[in-house]
């Protein structure tokens, strides 16, 4: 019976520690979500999930094993055009907290950023619509003026990353290429480049892939900084 009582006491104590630990995690996550900002960009909302147990010992050492971050609606201005990252998910590892927990730096990070076709359309030229074209392509539709008459043209385009931060959309082939001057007119509407910014310092774009839900961009980084 004595052994059983000791076991019950241990279970109660451990249970209490677990509850306190989880409450502390919830409190810190909530506080951090409202304080995160990205230099040079505006953000919609942030969701933070701190991994690992016990949390309190990690906090005492000002170093967290892993923090998952989801940021919705990252907007930046580049060359007069506003581009919006619909959402970004990142797993931050070995996160060192700054003095007073005003910020944090992750030793390494991996994640995914998504730009919806609605947001990409807004970032393209006036009167241009961007949609998923299937087979890893995007469909770009624009209207050009031919002898005073509007002519709508749709093209399948390849999306690439240039210098790790510029999104380039270029038509594989333009309908009516044999008509003098038509290809140039269409490409001036459908081909475009936009700089993608607004990521936390240290994160870099690695690979881009058009999907049904939007442009999916893999991101990685070292010494990734989150400002609080």
mmCIF file of C-alpha atoms in Angstrom:
data_model
loop_
_atom_site.group_PDB
_atom_site.id
_atom_site.type_symbol
_atom_site.label_atom_id
_atom_site.label_comp_id
_atom_site.label_asym_id
_atom_site.label_seq_id
_atom_site.Cartn_x
_atom_site.Cartn_y
_atom_site.Cartn_z
ATOM 1 C CA UNK A 1 0.000 0.000 0.000
ATOM 2 C CA UNK A 2 2.831 2.393 0.819
ATOM 3 C CA UNK A 3 4.389 1.788 -2.577
ATOM 4 C CA UNK A 4 1.033 2.447 -4.220
ATOM 5 C CA UNK A 5 0.638 5.722 -2.349
ATOM 6 C CA UNK A 6 4.127 6.800 -3.401
ATOM 7 C CA UNK A 7 3.297 5.928 -7.008
ATOM 8 C CA UNK A 8 0.070 7.941 -6.853
ATOM 9 C CA UNK A 9 1.922 10.942 -5.432
ATOM 10 C CA UNK A 10 4.483 10.730 -8.222
ATOM 11 C CA UNK A 11 1.733 10.517 -10.856
ATOM 12 C CA UNK A 12 -0.068 13.539 -9.369
ATOM 13 C CA UNK A 13 3.145 15.567 -9.205
ATOM 14 C CA UNK A 14 4.132 14.691 -12.754
ATOM 15 C CA UNK A 15 0.621 15.444 -13.940
ATOM 16 C CA UNK A 16 0.782 18.834 -12.275
ATOM 17 C CA UNK A 17 4.145 19.574 -13.853
ATOM 18 C CA UNK A 18 2.779 18.599 -17.259
ATOM 19 C CA UNK A 19 -0.251 20.876 -16.879
ATOM 20 C CA UNK A 20 1.884 23.833 -15.774
ATOM 21 C CA UNK A 21 4.299 23.182 -18.626
ATOM 22 C CA UNK A 22 1.501 23.099 -21.221
ATOM 23 C CA UNK A 23 -0.121 26.245 -19.824
ATOM 24 C CA UNK A 24 3.234 28.025 -20.079
ATOM 25 C CA UNK A 25 3.605 26.881 -23.706
ATOM 26 C CA UNK A 26 0.136 28.143 -24.580
ATOM 27 C CA UNK A 27 0.808 31.515 -22.943
ATOM 28 C CA UNK A 28 4.153 32.041 -24.682
ATOM 29 C CA UNK A 29 2.749 30.939 -28.066
ATOM 30 C CA UNK A 30 -0.135 33.406 -27.748
ATOM 31 C CA UNK A 31 2.183 36.239 -26.735
ATOM 32 C CA UNK A 32 4.633 35.516 -29.559
ATOM 33 C CA UNK A 33 1.919 35.330 -32.236
ATOM 34 C CA UNK A 34 0.923 38.920 -31.593
ATOM 35 C CA UNK A 35 4.473 40.256 -31.585
ATOM 36 C CA UNK A 36 6.045 38.744 -34.715
ATOM 37 C CA UNK A 37 6.751 41.136 -37.560
ATOM 38 C CA UNK A 38 8.838 40.931 -40.738
ATOM 39 C CA UNK A 39 11.050 43.868 -41.729
ATOM 40 C CA UNK A 40 9.841 45.566 -44.913
ATOM 41 C CA UNK A 41 6.543 43.695 -45.071
ATOM 42 C CA UNK A 42 3.065 43.646 -43.608
ATOM 43 C CA UNK A 43 1.610 40.356 -42.369
ATOM 44 C CA UNK A 44 -1.925 39.180 -41.764
ATOM 45 C CA UNK A 45 -1.771 36.635 -38.959
ATOM 46 C CA UNK A 46 0.748 34.341 -37.288
ATOM 47 C CA UNK A 47 0.358 30.903 -35.713
ATOM 48 C CA UNK A 48 3.185 29.521 -33.555
ATOM 49 C CA UNK A 49 3.577 26.007 -32.163
ATOM 50 C CA UNK A 50 6.453 25.236 -29.777
ATOM 51 C CA UNK A 51 7.591 21.614 -29.776
ATOM 52 C CA UNK A 52 9.424 19.571 -27.155
ATOM 53 C CA UNK A 53 8.956 18.708 -23.481
ATOM 54 C CA UNK A 54 9.569 19.993 -20.931
ATOM 55 C CA UNK A 55 9.097 23.504 -22.259
ATOM 56 C CA UNK A 56 10.024 25.330 -19.054
ATOM 57 C CA UNK A 57 13.576 23.980 -19.032
ATOM 58 C CA UNK A 58 13.977 25.086 -22.665
ATOM 59 C CA UNK A 59 12.668 28.535 -21.767
ATOM 60 C CA UNK A 60 15.030 28.783 -18.800
ATOM 61 C CA UNK A 61 17.934 28.087 -21.144
ATOM 62 C CA UNK A 62 16.629 30.591 -23.753
ATOM 63 C CA UNK A 63 16.826 27.885 -26.417
ATOM 64 C CA UNK A 64 13.920 25.986 -27.995
ATOM 65 C CA UNK A 65 14.309 22.675 -29.841
ATOM 66 C CA UNK A 66 11.761 23.365 -32.577
ATOM 67 C CA UNK A 67 9.200 26.044 -33.343
ATOM 68 C CA UNK A 68 6.663 25.701 -36.158
ATOM 69 C CA UNK A 69 5.530 29.015 -37.631
ATOM 70 C CA UNK A 70 2.701 29.755 -40.055
ATOM 71 C CA UNK A 71 2.380 33.299 -41.394
ATOM 72 C CA UNK A 72 -0.627 34.254 -43.503
ATOM 73 C CA UNK A 73 -0.643 37.195 -45.897
ATOM 74 C CA UNK A 74 2.930 38.497 -46.267
ATOM 75 C CA UNK A 75 2.844 41.591 -48.504
ATOM 76 C CA UNK A 76 5.718 43.615 -49.935
ATOM 77 C CA UNK A 77 6.199 46.295 -52.574
ATOM 78 C CA UNK A 78 8.752 45.740 -55.336
ATOM 79 C CA UNK A 79 9.227 48.014 -58.329
ATOM 80 C CA UNK A 80 5.811 49.567 -57.875
ATOM 81 C CA UNK A 81 3.997 46.215 -57.796
ATOM 82 C CA UNK A 82 2.669 44.669 -54.624
ATOM 83 C CA UNK A 83 3.089 40.912 -54.301
ATOM 84 C CA UNK A 84 1.526 38.795 -51.574
ATOM 85 C CA UNK A 85 2.636 35.434 -50.231
ATOM 86 C CA UNK A 86 -0.660 33.804 -49.303
ATOM 87 C CA UNK A 87 0.874 31.696 -46.552
ATOM 88 C CA UNK A 88 4.218 30.401 -45.363
ATOM 89 C CA UNK A 89 4.926 27.436 -43.094
ATOM 90 C CA UNK A 90 8.370 26.956 -41.591
ATOM 91 C CA UNK A 91 9.937 24.586 -39.071
ATOM 92 C CA UNK A 92 12.634 26.400 -37.088
ATOM 93 C CA UNK A 93 15.270 24.305 -35.305
ATOM 94 C CA UNK A 94 17.573 25.209 -32.405
ATOM 95 C CA UNK A 95 15.893 28.529 -31.758
ATOM 96 C CA UNK A 96 17.858 30.926 -29.558
ATOM 97 C CA UNK A 97 15.765 33.563 -27.799
ATOM 98 C CA UNK A 98 17.017 37.146 -27.683
ATOM 99 C CA UNK A 99 17.315 39.200 -24.494
ATOM 100 C CA UNK A 100 13.894 39.780 -23.033
ATOM 101 C CA UNK A 101 12.434 37.402 -25.614
ATOM 102 C CA UNK A 102 12.133 40.342 -28.018
ATOM 103 C CA UNK A 103 13.209 38.160 -30.939
ATOM 104 C CA UNK A 104 14.667 34.801 -31.889
ATOM 105 C CA UNK A 105 17.240 33.259 -34.224
ATOM 106 C CA UNK A 106 16.950 29.731 -35.605
ATOM 107 C CA UNK A 107 20.098 27.813 -36.482
ATOM 108 C CA UNK A 108 18.292 26.290 -39.483
ATOM 109 C CA UNK A 109 14.852 26.238 -41.044
ATOM 110 C CA UNK A 110 12.864 24.555 -43.797
ATOM 111 C CA UNK A 111 9.429 25.375 -45.094
ATOM 112 C CA UNK A 112 7.038 26.160 -47.905
ATOM 113 C CA UNK A 113 5.578 29.425 -49.193
ATOM 114 C CA UNK A 114 2.480 29.571 -51.399
ATOM 115 C CA UNK A 115 1.398 32.377 -53.739
ATOM 116 C CA UNK A 116 -2.215 31.939 -54.840
ATOM 117 C CA UNK A 117 -3.187 32.590 -58.457
ATOM 118 C CA UNK A 118 -5.487 35.355 -57.270
ATOM 119 C CA UNK A 119 -2.538 37.118 -55.643
ATOM 120 C CA UNK A 120 -0.295 36.413 -58.627
ATOM 121 C CA UNK A 121 -2.934 37.937 -60.936
ATOM 122 C CA UNK A 122 -2.923 41.108 -58.822
ATOM 123 C CA UNK A 123 0.862 41.260 -59.107
ATOM 124 C CA UNK A 124 0.830 40.793 -62.898
ATOM 125 C CA UNK A 125 0.105 43.532 -65.432
ATOM 126 C CA UNK A 126 -3.245 45.272 -65.713
ATOM 127 C CA UNK A 127 -5.888 43.144 -67.409
ATOM 128 C CA UNK A 128 -3.841 39.936 -67.026
ATOM 129 C CA UNK A 129 -5.262 36.778 -65.425
ATOM 130 C CA UNK A 130 -3.061 33.938 -64.147
ATOM 131 C CA UNK A 131 -4.450 30.428 -63.549
ATOM 132 C CA UNK A 132 -3.156 26.890 -63.183
ATOM 133 C CA UNK A 133 -2.471 25.439 -66.619
ATOM 134 C CA UNK A 134 -1.796 21.795 -65.668
ATOM 135 C CA UNK A 135 1.400 19.740 -65.912
ATOM 136 C CA UNK A 136 3.399 22.204 -63.848
ATOM 137 C CA UNK A 137 2.527 25.199 -66.042
ATOM 138 C CA UNK A 138 0.493 28.355 -65.527
ATOM 139 C CA UNK A 139 -2.065 29.769 -67.938
ATOM 140 C CA UNK A 140 -1.741 33.502 -68.560
ATOM 141 C CA UNK A 141 -4.457 35.428 -70.379
ATOM 142 C CA UNK A 142 -4.113 38.996 -71.579
ATOM 143 C CA UNK A 143 -5.749 41.326 -74.091
ATOM 144 C CA UNK A 144 -3.727 43.104 -76.766
ATOM 145 C CA UNK A 145 -4.793 45.815 -79.195
ATOM 146 C CA UNK A 146 -4.529 44.868 -82.889
ATOM 147 C CA UNK A 147 -5.396 47.684 -85.293
ATOM 148 C CA UNK A 148 -7.680 49.219 -82.733
ATOM 149 C CA UNK A 149 -9.437 45.977 -81.870
ATOM 150 C CA UNK A 150 -8.941 44.104 -78.586
ATOM 151 C CA UNK A 151 -7.708 40.535 -79.002
ATOM 152 C CA UNK A 152 -7.574 38.101 -76.078
ATOM 153 C CA UNK A 153 -4.759 35.584 -76.021
ATOM 154 C CA UNK A 154 -3.972 32.762 -73.552
ATOM 155 C CA UNK A 155 -0.581 31.098 -73.265
ATOM 156 C CA UNK A 156 0.936 28.291 -71.219
ATOM 157 C CA UNK A 157 3.919 29.604 -69.329
ATOM 158 C CA UNK A 158 6.859 28.285 -67.339
ATOM 159 C CA UNK A 159 7.604 29.821 -63.943
ATOM 160 C CA UNK A 160 11.203 29.960 -62.734
ATOM 161 C CA UNK A 161 13.240 31.603 -59.987
ATOM 162 C CA UNK A 162 15.991 34.026 -61.017
ATOM 163 C CA UNK A 163 18.804 34.795 -58.576
ATOM 164 C CA UNK A 164 16.813 33.137 -55.806
ATOM 165 C CA UNK A 165 14.359 36.007 -55.319
ATOM 166 C CA UNK A 166 12.796 36.976 -58.660
ATOM 167 C CA UNK A 167 9.764 35.122 -59.986
ATOM 168 C CA UNK A 168 9.843 34.916 -63.804
ATOM 169 C CA UNK A 169 6.817 33.966 -65.923
ATOM 170 C CA UNK A 170 7.478 33.360 -69.626
ATOM 171 C CA UNK A 171 5.225 31.864 -72.317
ATOM 172 C CA UNK A 172 6.483 28.633 -73.851
ATOM 173 C CA UNK A 173 4.839 29.519 -77.150
ATOM 174 C CA UNK A 174 2.665 32.395 -78.370
ATOM 175 C CA UNK A 175 -0.320 31.638 -80.683
ATOM 176 C CA UNK A 176 0.017 33.416 -84.007
ATOM 177 C CA UNK A 177 3.774 33.845 -83.761
ATOM 178 C CA UNK A 178 3.959 34.146 -87.547
ATOM 179 C CA UNK A 179 1.987 37.400 -87.553
ATOM 180 C CA UNK A 180 4.476 40.300 -87.608
ATOM 181 C CA UNK A 181 4.642 42.068 -84.265
ATOM 182 C CA UNK A 182 2.007 39.882 -82.585
ATOM 183 C CA UNK A 183 4.414 37.851 -80.462
ATOM 184 C CA UNK A 184 5.978 40.987 -79.021
ATOM 185 C CA UNK A 185 2.575 42.460 -78.183
ATOM 186 C CA UNK A 186 1.419 39.270 -76.457
ATOM 187 C CA UNK A 187 4.643 38.773 -74.530
ATOM 188 C CA UNK A 188 4.566 42.353 -73.267
ATOM 189 C CA UNK A 189 1.282 41.395 -71.621
ATOM 190 C CA UNK A 190 1.850 37.800 -70.549
ATOM 191 C CA UNK A 191 5.570 37.665 -69.692
ATOM 192 C CA UNK A 192 6.594 39.341 -66.460
ATOM 193 C CA UNK A 193 9.012 39.256 -63.546
ATOM 194 C CA UNK A 194 8.276 40.103 -59.926
ATOM 195 C CA UNK A 195 10.577 40.240 -56.930
ATOM 196 C CA UNK A 196 9.448 38.090 -54.010
ATOM 197 C CA UNK A 197 10.351 39.650 -50.684
ATOM 198 C CA UNK A 198 8.997 39.801 -47.178
ATOM 199 C CA UNK A 199 10.503 36.573 -45.882
ATOM 200 C CA UNK A 200 12.137 36.543 -42.447
ATOM 201 C CA UNK A 201 15.848 37.369 -42.651
ATOM 202 C CA UNK A 202 17.897 34.266 -43.427
ATOM 203 C CA UNK A 203 15.192 32.394 -45.350
ATOM 204 C CA UNK A 204 15.864 31.844 -49.049
ATOM 205 C CA UNK A 205 13.679 30.636 -51.916
ATOM 206 C CA UNK A 206 14.954 27.363 -53.354
ATOM 207 C CA UNK A 207 12.500 25.831 -55.810
ATOM 208 C CA UNK A 208 9.185 26.843 -57.352
ATOM 209 C CA UNK A 209 6.413 24.565 -58.609
ATOM 210 C CA UNK A 210 2.975 25.521 -59.962
ATOM 211 C CA UNK A 211 0.221 23.431 -58.339
ATOM 212 C CA UNK A 212 -3.564 23.492 -58.383
ATOM 213 C CA UNK A 213 -3.588 25.686 -55.246
ATOM 214 C CA UNK A 214 -0.938 28.157 -56.382
ATOM 215 C CA UNK A 215 2.799 28.570 -56.778
ATOM 216 C CA UNK A 216 4.488 26.390 -54.171
ATOM 217 C CA UNK A 217 7.959 27.576 -53.211
ATOM 218 C CA UNK A 218 10.334 25.620 -50.986
ATOM 219 C CA UNK A 219 12.357 27.746 -48.559
ATOM 220 C CA UNK A 220 15.415 26.961 -46.457
ATOM 221 C CA UNK A 221 17.722 29.010 -44.331
ATOM 222 C CA UNK A 222 20.312 29.342 -41.591
ATOM 223 C CA UNK A 223 20.463 31.956 -38.844
ATOM 224 C CA UNK A 224 16.826 32.785 -39.543
ATOM 225 C CA UNK A 225 15.630 35.799 -37.558
ATOM 226 C CA UNK A 226 12.150 36.500 -36.235
ATOM 227 C CA UNK A 227 11.628 39.988 -34.862
ATOM 228 C CA UNK A 228 9.345 40.482 -31.897
#
